Amino acid sequence: MNFIDVEPTLENYWRAIILFGRNTASYKFALAKALIDVSLERDSDLISLEDLALPYAMHLCEHLKHSPKQSTFGSGKFISACIQFNHQQISEDELIDITNKEGFKYVLDAFHVVNTKAVQERFYDVIDEEFFIDERKHNKGIRLTDNLFKLFYVFDHSAENLNFETESRWNLVEKAWELNIGKGLIAVEFDQDTKRLFTQDTKHRRIDITSSRGALNGYQKSRCFYCFKEISIAPNDPMLADVDHFFPHFKTPSSNRWLLSSG
């Protein structure tokens, strides 16, 4: 996979999962954010599904509040449980129990899979550097690898940027599903004053979808487009990136061509 081959760092292995993994449901994004949570909070590398269930489900519950469509194949028992929890129809313990039984069926197997389009008769790749090992058969959980701890604990500067990137990618996928079109066809525009991306619904209302920095930073591998200097998307960081237009507005009919620079 060229994205990783050019600069095979742990950050870019993580970005490959978030940017190029197959998206039929948002479970991968929710799991990614839950893994960030447990890597920052836990000393043990063995995490039971029961302990992972609540942070995993809560990220999905939060997104369901503003984006009801979190899957391309219907709701299912897991999403239904999250909706019920948001409506105070089930307890936290019930949410954990249903998540433990229903929420991990496919996402753990699919998490490290990228490049799902057929390329040279190969339909998928599993990245070389994994962030957890599936131990459901023996320990009813997953074992976090050193890669995850290095990425979000030892290299703690990565945590904030990658968290923003994961959230931004999730928001863009949600908007594609809401509009029932491919995410590559969304007419995304940029507000120069607020530095945020937005799209418009059929009633021509502006809908904020994500920070432009978070949406762009993953593809640029947290580097300036011009000088390749490391940049940040964390608020108030002295290395906070600027958002530039790659082409002037008058030279292109589309306004969704931007890049990040170090200023």
Coordinates of C-alpha atoms in Angstrom, one line a residue:
M1 CA 0.0 0.0 0.0
N2 CA 1.7 3.2 -1.2
F3 CA 0.4 5.3 1.6
I4 CA 2.3 3.3 4.2
D5 CA 5.3 2.3 2.0
V6 CA 6.3 5.9 1.6
E7 CA 6.6 6.6 5.3
P8 CA 6.0 3.4 7.4
T9 CA 5.4 4.9 10.8
L10 CA 2.9 3.8 13.5
E11 CA 1.0 7.0 12.9
N12 CA 0.6 6.2 9.2
Y13 CA -0.4 2.5 9.9
W14 CA -3.2 3.9 12.1
R15 CA -4.2 6.5 9.4
A16 CA -4.4 3.7 6.8
I17 CA -6.9 1.9 9.0
I18 CA -9.0 5.1 9.5
L19 CA -8.7 6.4 5.9
F20 CA -8.7 3.2 3.8
G21 CA -10.6 0.6 5.8
R22 CA -13.9 -0.7 4.5
N23 CA -16.8 1.3 5.8
T24 CA -20.2 -0.5 5.9
A25 CA -20.7 0.6 9.5
S26 CA -19.1 3.1 11.8
Y27 CA -18.0 0.5 14.3
K28 CA -14.4 0.8 13.2
F29 CA -14.3 4.5 14.1
A30 CA -16.0 3.8 17.5
L31 CA -13.5 1.0 18.3
A32 CA -10.6 3.2 17.2
K33 CA -11.6 5.9 19.7
A34 CA -12.3 3.4 22.4
L35 CA -8.8 1.9 21.9
I36 CA -7.4 5.4 22.3
D37 CA -9.3 5.7 25.6
V38 CA -8.1 2.4 27.0
S39 CA -4.5 2.9 25.9
L40 CA -4.4 6.2 27.9
E41 CA -6.2 4.8 31.0
R42 CA -5.1 1.2 31.4
D43 CA -1.8 -0.3 32.6
S44 CA -2.7 -3.9 31.6
D45 CA -2.4 -5.0 28.0
L46 CA -5.2 -7.5 28.3
I47 CA -8.6 -5.8 27.9
S48 CA -11.8 -7.9 28.4
L49 CA -14.7 -7.3 26.0
E50 CA -16.8 -6.3 29.0
D51 CA -14.3 -3.5 29.9
L52 CA -14.0 -2.4 26.3
A53 CA -17.8 -2.5 25.7
L54 CA -18.8 0.8 27.5
P55 CA -16.3 3.2 25.9
Y56 CA -16.9 1.6 22.5
A57 CA -20.7 1.8 22.8
M58 CA -20.6 5.4 24.3
H59 CA -18.8 6.8 21.2
L60 CA -21.4 5.3 19.0
C61 CA -24.2 6.6 21.3
E62 CA -22.8 10.1 21.1
H63 CA -22.7 10.0 17.2
L64 CA -26.2 8.6 17.0
K65 CA -27.5 11.7 18.7
H66 CA -26.7 13.8 15.6
S67 CA -26.3 11.1 12.9
P68 CA -29.0 8.4 13.1
K69 CA -27.5 6.4 10.1
Q70 CA -24.4 4.6 11.3
S71 CA -24.6 1.6 9.0
T72 CA -25.4 0.8 5.4
F73 CA -27.2 -2.5 6.3
G74 CA -29.8 -1.4 8.8
S75 CA -29.6 -0.9 12.6
G76 CA -29.1 -4.4 14.1
K77 CA -29.2 -5.3 17.8
F78 CA -26.1 -3.3 18.7
I79 CA -27.1 0.0 17.2
S80 CA -30.7 -0.5 18.5
A81 CA -29.3 -0.9 22.0
C82 CA -27.3 2.3 21.7
I83 CA -30.5 4.1 20.5
Q84 CA -32.5 2.7 23.4
F85 CA -29.8 3.8 25.8
N86 CA -29.9 7.3 24.5
H87 CA -33.6 7.3 25.1
Q88 CA -33.1 6.0 28.6
Q89 CA -35.0 2.8 27.7
I90 CA -32.2 0.5 28.9
S91 CA -29.6 0.8 31.6
E92 CA -25.8 1.1 31.3
D93 CA -25.4 -2.5 32.4
E94 CA -27.8 -3.7 29.7
L95 CA -26.0 -1.6 27.1
I96 CA -22.7 -3.3 28.2
D97 CA -24.2 -6.8 28.0
I98 CA -25.7 -6.3 24.5
T99 CA -22.5 -4.6 23.3
N100 CA -20.4 -7.5 24.6
K101 CA -22.7 -10.0 22.8
E102 CA -23.4 -8.1 19.6
G103 CA -21.0 -5.2 19.1
F104 CA -17.8 -7.1 18.5
K105 CA -18.9 -9.8 16.0
Y106 CA -17.2 -8.3 12.9
V107 CA -15.3 -5.2 13.9
L108 CA -12.4 -6.9 15.6
D109 CA -11.7 -9.1 12.6
A110 CA -12.1 -6.2 10.2
F111 CA -10.2 -3.5 12.1
H112 CA -6.7 -4.0 10.6
V113 CA -8.0 -4.7 7.1
V114 CA -7.4 -2.0 4.5
N115 CA -7.5 -1.8 0.6
T116 CA -10.8 -3.6 0.2
K117 CA -11.0 -2.9 -3.5
A118 CA -9.6 -5.6 -5.8
V119 CA -6.0 -4.8 -6.8
Q120 CA -4.0 -7.3 -8.8
E121 CA -6.5 -10.0 -7.8
R122 CA -6.1 -9.2 -4.1
F123 CA -9.2 -8.0 -2.3
Y124 CA -7.7 -6.9 1.0
D125 CA -4.5 -6.4 2.9
V126 CA -3.9 -6.6 6.6
I127 CA -1.5 -4.0 7.8
D128 CA 1.9 -5.3 9.1
E129 CA 1.8 -3.4 12.4
E130 CA -1.3 -4.3 14.4
F131 CA -2.6 -2.5 17.5
F132 CA -4.2 -5.4 19.2
I133 CA -4.4 -9.2 19.1
D134 CA -7.7 -10.9 19.2
E135 CA -7.8 -13.3 22.2
R136 CA -11.5 -13.9 22.4
K137 CA -11.2 -17.6 22.2
H138 CA -8.9 -17.9 25.3
N139 CA -9.3 -14.7 27.3
K140 CA -12.6 -13.3 26.1
G141 CA -10.9 -10.0 25.1
I142 CA -8.1 -8.4 23.2
R143 CA -4.4 -7.9 24.0
L144 CA -3.1 -4.4 23.2
T145 CA 0.2 -4.4 21.5
D146 CA 3.2 -2.2 22.2
N147 CA 2.3 -0.4 19.0
L148 CA -0.8 1.1 20.6
F149 CA 0.9 2.1 23.8
K150 CA 3.8 3.7 21.9
L151 CA 1.4 5.6 19.6
F152 CA -0.9 7.0 22.3
Y153 CA 1.2 6.8 25.5
V154 CA 4.9 7.0 24.8
F155 CA 4.4 9.2 21.7
D156 CA 1.6 11.2 23.5
H157 CA 1.8 14.0 20.9
S158 CA 0.1 11.7 18.5
A159 CA -3.0 11.1 20.6
E160 CA -4.7 14.5 20.1
N161 CA -4.0 14.7 16.3
L162 CA -5.1 11.1 15.6
N163 CA -8.2 11.5 17.7
F164 CA -9.2 14.6 15.7
E165 CA -8.5 12.8 12.4
T166 CA -10.6 9.8 13.4
E167 CA -13.5 12.0 14.4
S168 CA -13.2 14.0 11.2
R169 CA -13.2 10.9 9.0
W170 CA -16.2 9.5 10.9
N171 CA -18.1 12.7 10.3
L172 CA -17.5 12.7 6.6
V173 CA -18.6 9.1 6.2
E174 CA -21.8 9.9 8.2
K175 CA -22.6 12.7 5.8
A176 CA -22.1 10.5 2.8
W177 CA -24.5 7.9 4.2
E178 CA -27.0 10.6 5.2
L179 CA -27.0 12.0 1.6
N180 CA -27.0 8.5 0.1
I181 CA -24.1 9.2 -2.2
G182 CA -20.5 8.2 -2.4
K183 CA -18.3 10.2 0.0
G184 CA -16.2 11.2 -3.0
L185 CA -19.1 13.0 -4.6
I186 CA -20.1 15.2 -1.6
A187 CA -19.8 18.9 -2.5
V188 CA -17.8 20.0 0.5
E189 CA -17.1 23.7 0.9
F190 CA -14.8 25.7 3.2
D191 CA -15.6 28.6 5.5
Q192 CA -12.6 30.9 5.6
D193 CA -13.7 32.7 8.7
T194 CA -14.4 29.6 10.9
K195 CA -11.8 27.4 9.2
R196 CA -14.4 24.6 9.0
L197 CA -15.8 22.3 6.3
F198 CA -19.5 22.3 5.5
T199 CA -22.0 20.9 3.1
Q200 CA -25.6 21.9 2.2
D201 CA -28.8 19.9 2.3
T202 CA -31.5 20.0 -0.2
K203 CA -33.0 23.1 1.4
H204 CA -29.6 24.9 1.0
R205 CA -28.9 25.0 4.7
R206 CA -25.3 25.0 5.7
I207 CA -24.4 21.9 7.8
D208 CA -21.1 21.9 9.6
I209 CA -19.5 18.5 9.2
T210 CA -15.9 18.6 10.6
S211 CA -12.9 20.7 11.2
S212 CA -11.0 21.1 7.9
R213 CA -7.7 20.5 9.6
G214 CA -8.8 17.2 11.0
A215 CA -10.1 16.0 7.6
L216 CA -6.9 16.9 5.8
N217 CA -4.2 16.1 8.3
G218 CA -4.4 12.3 7.9
Y219 CA -3.9 12.4 4.2
Q220 CA -0.9 14.7 4.6
K221 CA 0.5 12.5 7.4
S222 CA 0.7 15.5 9.7
R223 CA 3.3 17.3 7.5
C224 CA 3.3 20.7 5.7
F225 CA 2.4 20.3 2.1
Y226 CA 5.2 22.6 1.0
C227 CA 8.2 21.9 3.3
F228 CA 7.2 18.6 4.9
K229 CA 7.7 20.0 8.3
E230 CA 5.7 18.4 11.1
I231 CA 2.5 20.2 11.9
S232 CA -0.3 19.9 14.4
I233 CA -4.1 20.2 14.4
A234 CA -4.5 20.5 18.1
P235 CA -6.0 23.8 19.3
N236 CA -3.5 26.4 20.7
D237 CA -0.6 24.3 19.6
P238 CA 2.3 26.5 18.4
M239 CA 2.6 24.2 15.3
L240 CA -1.1 24.6 14.4
A241 CA -1.5 24.2 10.6
D242 CA -2.9 26.8 8.3
V243 CA -5.5 25.9 5.7
D244 CA -4.6 26.9 2.1
H245 CA -6.4 26.7 -1.1
F246 CA -4.5 24.5 -3.6
F247 CA -6.2 26.2 -6.6
P248 CA -7.8 29.7 -6.6
H249 CA -11.6 29.7 -6.6
F250 CA -11.8 31.3 -10.1
K251 CA -9.7 28.5 -11.7
T252 CA -11.8 25.5 -10.6
P253 CA -15.6 24.8 -10.4
S254 CA -15.1 23.0 -7.1
S255 CA -14.0 24.6 -3.9
N256 CA -13.0 21.4 -2.0
R257 CA -9.3 21.4 -2.9
W258 CA -7.3 22.5 0.1
L259 CA -4.1 21.6 1.8
L260 CA -2.4 22.2 5.2
S261 CA 0.8 24.3 5.6
S262 CA 3.0 25.3 8.4
G263 CA 2.2 28.9 7.9

